GROMACS .gro file of C-alpha atoms in nm:
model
  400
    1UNK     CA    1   0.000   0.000   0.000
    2UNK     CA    2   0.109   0.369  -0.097
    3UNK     CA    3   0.221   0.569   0.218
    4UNK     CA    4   0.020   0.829   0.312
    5UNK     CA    5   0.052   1.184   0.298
    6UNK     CA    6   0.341   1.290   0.605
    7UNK     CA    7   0.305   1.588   0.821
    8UNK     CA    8   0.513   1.824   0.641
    9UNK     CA    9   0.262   1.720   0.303
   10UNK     CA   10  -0.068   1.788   0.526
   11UNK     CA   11   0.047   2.132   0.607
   12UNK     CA   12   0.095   2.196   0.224
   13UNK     CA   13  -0.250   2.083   0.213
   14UNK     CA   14  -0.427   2.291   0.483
   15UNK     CA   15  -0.237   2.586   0.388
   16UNK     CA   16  -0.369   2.490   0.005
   17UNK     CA   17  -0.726   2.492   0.198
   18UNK     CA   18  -0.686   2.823   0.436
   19UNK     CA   19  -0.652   3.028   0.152
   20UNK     CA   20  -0.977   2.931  -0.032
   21UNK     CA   21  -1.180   2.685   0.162
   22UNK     CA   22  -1.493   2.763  -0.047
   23UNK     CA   23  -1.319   2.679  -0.381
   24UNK     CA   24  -1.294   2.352  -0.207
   25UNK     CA   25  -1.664   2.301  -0.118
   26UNK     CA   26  -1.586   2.328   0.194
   27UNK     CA   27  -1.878   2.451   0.397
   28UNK     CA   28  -1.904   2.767   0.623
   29UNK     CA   29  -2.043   2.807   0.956
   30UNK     CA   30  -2.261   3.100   0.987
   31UNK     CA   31  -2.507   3.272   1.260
   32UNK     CA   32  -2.838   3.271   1.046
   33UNK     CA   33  -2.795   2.898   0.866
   34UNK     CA   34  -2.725   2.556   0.988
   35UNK     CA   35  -2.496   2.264   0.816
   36UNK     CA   36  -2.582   1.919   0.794
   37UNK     CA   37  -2.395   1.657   0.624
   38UNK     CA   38  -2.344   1.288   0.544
   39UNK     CA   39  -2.018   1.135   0.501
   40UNK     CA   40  -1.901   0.781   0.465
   41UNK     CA   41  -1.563   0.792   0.653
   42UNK     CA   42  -1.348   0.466   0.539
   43UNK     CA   43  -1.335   0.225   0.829
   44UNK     CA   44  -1.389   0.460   1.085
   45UNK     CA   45  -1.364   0.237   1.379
   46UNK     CA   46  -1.060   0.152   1.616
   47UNK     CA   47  -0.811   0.488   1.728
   48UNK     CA   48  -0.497   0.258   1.743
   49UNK     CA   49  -0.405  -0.054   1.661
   50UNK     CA   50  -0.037  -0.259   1.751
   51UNK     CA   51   0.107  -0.062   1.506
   52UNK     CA   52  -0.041   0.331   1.574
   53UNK     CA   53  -0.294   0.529   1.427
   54UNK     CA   54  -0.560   0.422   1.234
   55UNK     CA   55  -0.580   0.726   1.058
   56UNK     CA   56  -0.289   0.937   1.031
   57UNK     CA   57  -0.281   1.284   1.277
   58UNK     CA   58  -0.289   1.468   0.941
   59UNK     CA   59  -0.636   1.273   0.825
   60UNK     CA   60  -0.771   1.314   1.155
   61UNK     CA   61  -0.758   1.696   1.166
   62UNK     CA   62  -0.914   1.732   0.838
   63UNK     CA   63  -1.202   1.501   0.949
   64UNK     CA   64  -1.188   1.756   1.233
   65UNK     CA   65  -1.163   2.056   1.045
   66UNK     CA   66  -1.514   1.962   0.777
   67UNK     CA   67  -1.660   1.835   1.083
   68UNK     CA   68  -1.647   2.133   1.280
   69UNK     CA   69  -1.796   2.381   1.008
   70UNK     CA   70  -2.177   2.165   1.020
   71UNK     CA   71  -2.393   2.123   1.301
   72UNK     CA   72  -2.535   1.771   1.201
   73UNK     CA   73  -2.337   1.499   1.029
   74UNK     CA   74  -2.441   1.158   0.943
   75UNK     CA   75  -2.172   0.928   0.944
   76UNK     CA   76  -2.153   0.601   0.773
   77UNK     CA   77  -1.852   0.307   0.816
   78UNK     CA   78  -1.839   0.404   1.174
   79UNK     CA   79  -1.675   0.055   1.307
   80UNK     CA   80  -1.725  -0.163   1.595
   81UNK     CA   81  -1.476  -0.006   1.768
   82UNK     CA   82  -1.602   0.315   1.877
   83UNK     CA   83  -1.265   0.488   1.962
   84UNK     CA   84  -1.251   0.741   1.664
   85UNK     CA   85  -1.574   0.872   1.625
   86UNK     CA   86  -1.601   0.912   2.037
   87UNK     CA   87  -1.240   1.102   1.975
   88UNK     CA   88  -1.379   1.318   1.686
   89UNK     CA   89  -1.673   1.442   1.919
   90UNK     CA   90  -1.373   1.493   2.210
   91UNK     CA   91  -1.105   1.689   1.992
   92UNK     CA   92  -1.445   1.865   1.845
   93UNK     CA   93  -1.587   2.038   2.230
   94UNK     CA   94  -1.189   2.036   2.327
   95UNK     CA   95  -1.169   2.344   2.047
   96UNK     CA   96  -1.477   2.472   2.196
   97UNK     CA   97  -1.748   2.304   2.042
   98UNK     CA   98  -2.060   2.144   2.227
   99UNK     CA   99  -2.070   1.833   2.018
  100UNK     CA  100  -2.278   1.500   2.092
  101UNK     CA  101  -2.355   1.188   1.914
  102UNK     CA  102  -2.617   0.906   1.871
  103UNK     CA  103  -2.475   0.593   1.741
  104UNK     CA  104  -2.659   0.266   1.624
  105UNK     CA  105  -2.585  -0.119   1.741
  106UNK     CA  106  -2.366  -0.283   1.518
  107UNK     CA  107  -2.609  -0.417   1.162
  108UNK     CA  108  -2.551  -0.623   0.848
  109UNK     CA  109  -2.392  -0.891   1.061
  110UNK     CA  110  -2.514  -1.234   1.134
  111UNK     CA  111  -2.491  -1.530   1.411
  112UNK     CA  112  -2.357  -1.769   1.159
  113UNK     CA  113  -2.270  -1.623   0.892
  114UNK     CA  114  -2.150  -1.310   0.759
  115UNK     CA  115  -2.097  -1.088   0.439
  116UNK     CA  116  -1.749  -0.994   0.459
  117UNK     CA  117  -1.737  -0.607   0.531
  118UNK     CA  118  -2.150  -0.561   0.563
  119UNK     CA  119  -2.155  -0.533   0.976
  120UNK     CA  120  -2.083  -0.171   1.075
  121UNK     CA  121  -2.269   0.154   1.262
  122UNK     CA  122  -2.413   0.464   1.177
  123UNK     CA  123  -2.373   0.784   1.404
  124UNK     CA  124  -2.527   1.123   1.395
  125UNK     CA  125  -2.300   1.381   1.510
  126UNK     CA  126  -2.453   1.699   1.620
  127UNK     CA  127  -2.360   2.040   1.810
  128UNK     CA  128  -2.575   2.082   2.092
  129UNK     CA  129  -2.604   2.446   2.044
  130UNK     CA  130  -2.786   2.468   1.715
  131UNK     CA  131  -2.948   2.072   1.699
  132UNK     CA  132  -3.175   1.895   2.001
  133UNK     CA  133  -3.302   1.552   1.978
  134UNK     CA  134  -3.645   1.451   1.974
  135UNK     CA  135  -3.826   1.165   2.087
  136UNK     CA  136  -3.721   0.905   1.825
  137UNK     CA  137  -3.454   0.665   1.737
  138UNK     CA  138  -3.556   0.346   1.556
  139UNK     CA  139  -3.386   0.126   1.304
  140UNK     CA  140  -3.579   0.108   1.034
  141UNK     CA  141  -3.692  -0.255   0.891
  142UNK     CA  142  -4.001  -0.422   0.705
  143UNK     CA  143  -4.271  -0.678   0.837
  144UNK     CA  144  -4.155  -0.993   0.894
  145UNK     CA  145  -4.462  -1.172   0.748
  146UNK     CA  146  -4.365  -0.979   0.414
  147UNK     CA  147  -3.996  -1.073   0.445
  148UNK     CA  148  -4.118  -1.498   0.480
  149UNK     CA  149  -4.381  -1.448   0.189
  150UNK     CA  150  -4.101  -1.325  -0.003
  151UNK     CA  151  -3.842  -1.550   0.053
  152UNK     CA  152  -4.092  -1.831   0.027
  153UNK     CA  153  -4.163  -1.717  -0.345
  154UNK     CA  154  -3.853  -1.613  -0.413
  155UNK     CA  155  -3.704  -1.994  -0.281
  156UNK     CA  156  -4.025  -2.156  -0.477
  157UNK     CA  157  -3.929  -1.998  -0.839
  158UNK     CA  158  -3.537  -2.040  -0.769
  159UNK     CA  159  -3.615  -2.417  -0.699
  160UNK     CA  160  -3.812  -2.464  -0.985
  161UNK     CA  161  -3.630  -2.274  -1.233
  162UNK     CA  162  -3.320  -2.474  -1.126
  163UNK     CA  163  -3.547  -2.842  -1.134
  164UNK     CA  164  -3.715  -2.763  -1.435
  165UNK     CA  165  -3.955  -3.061  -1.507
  166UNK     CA  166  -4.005  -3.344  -1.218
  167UNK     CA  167  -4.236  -3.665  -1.289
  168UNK     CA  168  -4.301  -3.676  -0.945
  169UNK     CA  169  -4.545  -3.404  -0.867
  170UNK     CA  170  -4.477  -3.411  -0.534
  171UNK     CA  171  -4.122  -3.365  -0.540
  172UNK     CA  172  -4.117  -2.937  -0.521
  173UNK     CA  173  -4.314  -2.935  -0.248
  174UNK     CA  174  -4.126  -3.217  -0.048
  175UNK     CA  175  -3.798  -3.027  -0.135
  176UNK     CA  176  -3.941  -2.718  -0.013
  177UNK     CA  177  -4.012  -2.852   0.303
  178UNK     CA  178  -3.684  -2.961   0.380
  179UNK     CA  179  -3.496  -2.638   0.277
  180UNK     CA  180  -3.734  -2.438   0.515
  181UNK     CA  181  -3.567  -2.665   0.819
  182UNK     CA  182  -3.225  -2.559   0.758
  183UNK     CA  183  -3.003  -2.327   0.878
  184UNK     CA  184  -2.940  -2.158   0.554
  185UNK     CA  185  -3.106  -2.118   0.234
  186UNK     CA  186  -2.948  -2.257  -0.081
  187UNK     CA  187  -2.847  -1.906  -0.252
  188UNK     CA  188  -2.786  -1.558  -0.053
  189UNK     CA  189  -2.900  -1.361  -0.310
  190UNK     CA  190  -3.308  -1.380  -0.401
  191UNK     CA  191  -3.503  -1.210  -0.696
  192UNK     CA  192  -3.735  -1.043  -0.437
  193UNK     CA  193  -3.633  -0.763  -0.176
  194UNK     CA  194  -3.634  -0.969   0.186
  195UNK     CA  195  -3.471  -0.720   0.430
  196UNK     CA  196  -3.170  -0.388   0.442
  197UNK     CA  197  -2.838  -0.588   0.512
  198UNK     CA  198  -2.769  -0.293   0.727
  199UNK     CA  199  -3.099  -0.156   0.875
  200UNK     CA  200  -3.119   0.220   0.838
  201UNK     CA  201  -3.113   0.422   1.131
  202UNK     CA  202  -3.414   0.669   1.222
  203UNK     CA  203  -3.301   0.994   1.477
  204UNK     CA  204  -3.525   1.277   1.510
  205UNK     CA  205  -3.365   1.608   1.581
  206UNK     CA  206  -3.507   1.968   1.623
  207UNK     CA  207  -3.346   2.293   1.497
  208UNK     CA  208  -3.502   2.602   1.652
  209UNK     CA  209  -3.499   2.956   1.496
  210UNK     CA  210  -3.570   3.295   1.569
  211UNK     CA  211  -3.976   3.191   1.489
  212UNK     CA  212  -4.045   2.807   1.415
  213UNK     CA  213  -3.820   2.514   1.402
  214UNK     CA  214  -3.750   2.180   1.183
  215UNK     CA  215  -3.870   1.846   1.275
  216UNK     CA  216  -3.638   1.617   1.065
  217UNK     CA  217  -3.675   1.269   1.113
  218UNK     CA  218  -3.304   1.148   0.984
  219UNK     CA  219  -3.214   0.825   0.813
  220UNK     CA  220  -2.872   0.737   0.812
  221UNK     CA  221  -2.820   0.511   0.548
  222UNK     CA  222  -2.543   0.293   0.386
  223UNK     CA  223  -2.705   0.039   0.150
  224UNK     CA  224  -2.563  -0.272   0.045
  225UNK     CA  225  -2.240  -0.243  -0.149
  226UNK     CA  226  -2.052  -0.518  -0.411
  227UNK     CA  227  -2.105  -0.632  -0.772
  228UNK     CA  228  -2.484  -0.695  -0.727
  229UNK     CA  229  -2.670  -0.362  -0.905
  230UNK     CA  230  -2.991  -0.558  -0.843
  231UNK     CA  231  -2.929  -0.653  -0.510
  232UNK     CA  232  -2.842  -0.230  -0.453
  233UNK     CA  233  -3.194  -0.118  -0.695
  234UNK     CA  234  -3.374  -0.346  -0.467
  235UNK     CA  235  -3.240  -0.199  -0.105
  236UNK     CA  236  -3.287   0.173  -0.264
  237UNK     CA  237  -3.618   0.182  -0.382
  238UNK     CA  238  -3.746  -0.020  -0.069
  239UNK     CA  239  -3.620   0.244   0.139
  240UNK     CA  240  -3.772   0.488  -0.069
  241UNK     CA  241  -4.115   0.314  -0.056
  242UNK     CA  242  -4.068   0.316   0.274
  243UNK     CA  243  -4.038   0.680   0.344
  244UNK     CA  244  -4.287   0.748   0.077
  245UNK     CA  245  -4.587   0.527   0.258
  246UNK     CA  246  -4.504   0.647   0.559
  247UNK     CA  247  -4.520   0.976   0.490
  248UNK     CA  248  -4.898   1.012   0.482
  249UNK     CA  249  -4.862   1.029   0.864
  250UNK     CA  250  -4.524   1.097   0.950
  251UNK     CA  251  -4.508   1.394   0.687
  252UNK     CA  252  -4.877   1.509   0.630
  253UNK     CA  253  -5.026   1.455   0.952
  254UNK     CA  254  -4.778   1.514   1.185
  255UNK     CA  255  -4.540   1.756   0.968
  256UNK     CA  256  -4.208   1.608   1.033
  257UNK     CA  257  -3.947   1.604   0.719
  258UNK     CA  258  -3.805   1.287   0.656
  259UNK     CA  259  -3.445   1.369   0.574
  260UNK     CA  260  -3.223   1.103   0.430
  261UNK     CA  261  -2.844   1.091   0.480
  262UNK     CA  262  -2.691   0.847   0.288
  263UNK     CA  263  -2.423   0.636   0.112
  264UNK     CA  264  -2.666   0.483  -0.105
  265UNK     CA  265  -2.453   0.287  -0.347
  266UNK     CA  266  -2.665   0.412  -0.641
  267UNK     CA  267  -2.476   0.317  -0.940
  268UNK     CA  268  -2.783   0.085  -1.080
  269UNK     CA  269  -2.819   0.286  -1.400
  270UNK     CA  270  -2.599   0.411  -1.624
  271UNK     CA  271  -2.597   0.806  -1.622
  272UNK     CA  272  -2.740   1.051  -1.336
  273UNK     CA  273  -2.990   1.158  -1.607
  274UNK     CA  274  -3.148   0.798  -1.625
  275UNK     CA  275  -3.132   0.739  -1.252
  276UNK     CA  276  -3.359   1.083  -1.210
  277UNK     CA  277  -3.542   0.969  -1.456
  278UNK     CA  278  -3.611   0.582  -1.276
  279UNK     CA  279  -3.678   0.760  -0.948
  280UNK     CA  280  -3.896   1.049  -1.053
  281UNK     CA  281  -4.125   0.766  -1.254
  282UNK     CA  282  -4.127   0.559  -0.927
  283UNK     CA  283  -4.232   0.814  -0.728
  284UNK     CA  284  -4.492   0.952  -0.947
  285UNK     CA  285  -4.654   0.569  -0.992
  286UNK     CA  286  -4.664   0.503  -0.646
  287UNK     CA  287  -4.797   0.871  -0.483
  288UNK     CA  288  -5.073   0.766  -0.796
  289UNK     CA  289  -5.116   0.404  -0.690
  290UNK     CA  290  -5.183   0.544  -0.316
  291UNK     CA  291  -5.332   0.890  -0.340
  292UNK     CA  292  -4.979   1.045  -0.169
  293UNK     CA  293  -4.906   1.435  -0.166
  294UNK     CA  294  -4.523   1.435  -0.008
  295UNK     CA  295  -4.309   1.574  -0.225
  296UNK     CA  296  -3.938   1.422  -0.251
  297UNK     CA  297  -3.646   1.601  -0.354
  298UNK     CA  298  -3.289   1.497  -0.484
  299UNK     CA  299  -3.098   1.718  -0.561
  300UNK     CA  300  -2.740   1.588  -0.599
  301UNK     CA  301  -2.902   1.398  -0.898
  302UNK     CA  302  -2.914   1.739  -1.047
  303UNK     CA  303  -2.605   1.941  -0.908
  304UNK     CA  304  -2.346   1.719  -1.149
  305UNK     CA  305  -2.165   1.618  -0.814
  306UNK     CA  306  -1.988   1.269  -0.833
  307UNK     CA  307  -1.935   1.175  -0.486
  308UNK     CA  308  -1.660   0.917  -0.437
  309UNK     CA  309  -1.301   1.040  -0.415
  310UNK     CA  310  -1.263   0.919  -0.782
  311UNK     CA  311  -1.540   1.175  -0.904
  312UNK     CA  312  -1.723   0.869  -1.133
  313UNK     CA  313  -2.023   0.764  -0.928
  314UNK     CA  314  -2.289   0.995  -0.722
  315UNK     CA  315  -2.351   0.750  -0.427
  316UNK     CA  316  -2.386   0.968  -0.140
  317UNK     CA  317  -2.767   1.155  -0.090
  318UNK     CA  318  -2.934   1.404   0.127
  319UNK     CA  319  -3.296   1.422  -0.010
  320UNK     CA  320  -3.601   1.466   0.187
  321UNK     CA  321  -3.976   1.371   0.177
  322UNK     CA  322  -4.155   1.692   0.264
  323UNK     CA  323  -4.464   1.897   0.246
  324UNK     CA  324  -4.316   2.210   0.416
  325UNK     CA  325  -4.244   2.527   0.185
  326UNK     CA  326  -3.919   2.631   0.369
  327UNK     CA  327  -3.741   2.318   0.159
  328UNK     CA  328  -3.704   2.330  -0.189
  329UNK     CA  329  -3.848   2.107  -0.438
  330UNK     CA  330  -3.673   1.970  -0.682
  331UNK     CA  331  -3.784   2.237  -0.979
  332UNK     CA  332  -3.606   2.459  -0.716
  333UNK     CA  333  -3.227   2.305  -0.721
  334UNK     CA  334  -3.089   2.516  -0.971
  335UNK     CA  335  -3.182   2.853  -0.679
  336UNK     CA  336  -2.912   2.690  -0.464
  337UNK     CA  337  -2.657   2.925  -0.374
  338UNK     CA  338  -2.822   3.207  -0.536
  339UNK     CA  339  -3.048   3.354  -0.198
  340UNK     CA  340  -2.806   3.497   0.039
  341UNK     CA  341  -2.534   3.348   0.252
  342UNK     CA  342  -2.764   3.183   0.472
  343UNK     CA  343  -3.016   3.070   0.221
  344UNK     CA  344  -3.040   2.696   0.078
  345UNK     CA  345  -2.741   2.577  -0.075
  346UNK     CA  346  -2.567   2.205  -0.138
  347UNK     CA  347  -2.215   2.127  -0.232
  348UNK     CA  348  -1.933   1.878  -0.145
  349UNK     CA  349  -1.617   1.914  -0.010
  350UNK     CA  350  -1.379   1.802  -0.308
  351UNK     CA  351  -1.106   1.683  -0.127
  352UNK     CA  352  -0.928   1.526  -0.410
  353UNK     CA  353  -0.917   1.821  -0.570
  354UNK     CA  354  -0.755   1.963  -0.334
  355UNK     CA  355  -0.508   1.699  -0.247
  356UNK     CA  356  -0.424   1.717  -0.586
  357UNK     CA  357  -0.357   2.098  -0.646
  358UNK     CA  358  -0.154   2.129  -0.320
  359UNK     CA  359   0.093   1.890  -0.467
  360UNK     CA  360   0.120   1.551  -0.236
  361UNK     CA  361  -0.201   1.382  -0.383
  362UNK     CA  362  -0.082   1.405  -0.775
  363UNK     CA  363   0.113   1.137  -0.941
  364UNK     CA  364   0.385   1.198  -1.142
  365UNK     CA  365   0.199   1.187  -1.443
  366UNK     CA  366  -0.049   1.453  -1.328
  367UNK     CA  367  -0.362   1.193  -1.236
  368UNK     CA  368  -0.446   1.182  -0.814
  369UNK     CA  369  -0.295   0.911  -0.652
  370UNK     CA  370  -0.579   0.762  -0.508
  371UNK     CA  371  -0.394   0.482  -0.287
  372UNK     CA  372  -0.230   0.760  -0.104
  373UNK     CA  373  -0.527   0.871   0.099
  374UNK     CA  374  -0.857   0.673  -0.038
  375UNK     CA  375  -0.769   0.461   0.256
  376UNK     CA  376  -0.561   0.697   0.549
  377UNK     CA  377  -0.861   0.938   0.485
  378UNK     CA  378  -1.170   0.843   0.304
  379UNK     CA  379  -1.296   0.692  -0.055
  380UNK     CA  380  -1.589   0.923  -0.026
  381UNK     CA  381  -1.649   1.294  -0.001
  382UNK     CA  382  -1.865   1.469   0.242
  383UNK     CA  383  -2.188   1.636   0.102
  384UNK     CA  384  -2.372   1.905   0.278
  385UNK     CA  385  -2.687   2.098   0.294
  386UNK     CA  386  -2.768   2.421   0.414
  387UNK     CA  387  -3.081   2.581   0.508
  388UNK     CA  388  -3.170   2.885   0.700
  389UNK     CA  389  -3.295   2.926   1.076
  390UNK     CA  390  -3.635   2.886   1.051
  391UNK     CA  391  -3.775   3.228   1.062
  392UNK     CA  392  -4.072   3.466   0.959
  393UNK     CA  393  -3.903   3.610   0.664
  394UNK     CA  394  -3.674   3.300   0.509
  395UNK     CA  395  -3.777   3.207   0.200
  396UNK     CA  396  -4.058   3.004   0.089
  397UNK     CA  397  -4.031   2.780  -0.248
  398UNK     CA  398  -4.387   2.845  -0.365
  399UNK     CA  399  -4.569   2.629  -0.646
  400UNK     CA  400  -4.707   2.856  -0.872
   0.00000   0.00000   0.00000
């Protein structure tokens, strides 16, 4: 493995940063706007190991320094080991911050057997002094009695496909009796969607302003991962219907905003363009099929913003399922930016970029030198949002 950057290269990088953070992406705190984020930090687990740091002092600050710009980050890859992200929130209030954090139990890993790389947390790190938590925290799964019927069908067509025709006409039906007493079932991977591999996790936090607040109900998500695009389509637009059939209570009645933060691993079409396209026809069909008024909004499907630290895929998502006027809808993307310094805006904090330009992260032949930090520091950049203090006079994104 490449060595990563050394002190003396960080520095070249930060001072790269200082003098233009915003050319970076790199988001802004301010007093009339709040940050949130999602990030899937590589293997964020253990501080130390035998032989040092898991991350090098270098990465660590600049996990530090984007961290300490937002007021809500969702973090994805967060390890069994809890040392770093505990440490983060530490070094975080130790430079005067007020940070806390909500992590989930250890998902995607099972009693017998396990997909290699699947088990792993989410956290939500906030700062106390702009976020609160609400009442809820819930992983978020389907009914069980939906998950059996489907792997029942799903084991019934597999079985017969692979049998073809059987003289006996008993025999499907005897050989489906024994599979259901094993321990296993004879593939892991079924035509029908049975359960996440790693359950989203459900936190509801409060931001108050000067008149009003936001009720977000956050899902921190990191969907399955690997060579399987319809094992990933399957996960994504179950969590989607989800959120969407929920939302005639959680969202209409009640007026939360669901607010996803996520790694979602959406590389399942070919081009951003036909992805919109697949998700905006989903969601149309099904708000038809079920007489649903939410409206849902992507918008780094639309702000050409490729996500992993090699700038060809857009997995990583904020998007919400809301009715409430102070979010934009999707028709609204392109005002990001455009309404003030504390008005909505989105953007990503292009770190390769900038490892590249300050000198240590480009390869002799000009092209980043992804081995040097994709692991020390992360494979995937941070996306944020920002949105105003809820007020009286912040902007509403009016229908016409």
């Amino acid at each position: 493995m490449a060595a990563p950057f050394s002190a003396a290269e960080w520095q070249r990088i930060n001072m790269t940063l200082e003098a233009g953070p915003a050319a970076y992406g790199m988001p802004e705190r301010r007093a009339g706007s709040v940050v949130l984020a999602s990030w899937n930090i590589r293997k964020f687990g253990a501080l130390a190991d035998g032989t040092g740091p898991k991350k090098s002092p270098g990465a660590f600050a600049m996990i530090e320094r984007f961290c300490r710009e937002c007021d809500l980050v969702a973090i994805q890859e967060v390890q069994s080991d809890t040392g770093s992200i505990y440490a983060l929130r530490d070094r975080l209030n130790a430079a005067g911050g007020a940070y806390a954090l909500v992590i989930s139990d250890v998902t995607g890993r099972a009693p017998t057997r396990n997909r290699k790389g699947m088990a792993e947390r989410s956290a939500f790190l906030f700062n106390t002094a702009r976020v609160r938590r609400g009442d809820l925290a819930s992983d978020l799964s389907y009914d069980r009695t939906a998950i059996l019927s489907n792997i029942n069908a799903a084991m019934a067509t597999s079985i017969a496909n692979q049998l073809g025709e059987t003289a006996d006409p008993g025999f499907l039906d005897r050989a489906l009796h024994w599979i259901s007493g094993t321990t296993r079932l004879a593939a892991d991977r079924l035509d029908n969607f049975v359960q996440f591999i790693r359950s989203p996790h459900l936190v509801e936090f409060v931001i108050d302003g000067p008149q009003g607040s936001y009720a977000f109900y956050c899902v921190n998500a990191h969907l399955v991962s690997g060579k399987n695009k319809r094992e990933r389509e399957q996960e994504f637009f179950a969590l989607l219907e989800w959120l969407l059939i929920d939302s005639a209570q959680t969202v209409v009645r009640d007026g939360k905003i669901y607010l996803l933060m996520a790694d979602l691993n959406l590389d399942f079409e070919s081009s951003l363009d036909r992805r919109r396209r697949g998700i905006e026809t989903y969601i149309t069909d099904l708000n038809a099929e079920r007489g649903l008024t939410a409206k849902v909004n992507f918008p780094f499907l639309d702000g050409g913003l490729h996500t992993n630290a090699r700038k060809d895929e857009t997995f990583d998502h904020i998007a919400w399922v809301a009715l409430d006027d102070r979010l934009p809808r999707g028709r609204h993307n392109g005002l990001a930016g455009t309404l003030g310094p504390d008005g909505f805006d989105y953007g990503m904090f292009d770190f390769t970029r900038l490892f590249v330009e300050a000198g240590p992260g480009r390869g002799p032949d000009g092209a980043p030198e992804y081995a040097r930090f994709e692991h020390d520091f992360s494979d995937h950049m941070p996306i944020w949002l920002r949105l105003p203090l809820p007020s009286d006079t912040q902007h509403r994104f009016v229908v016409g």
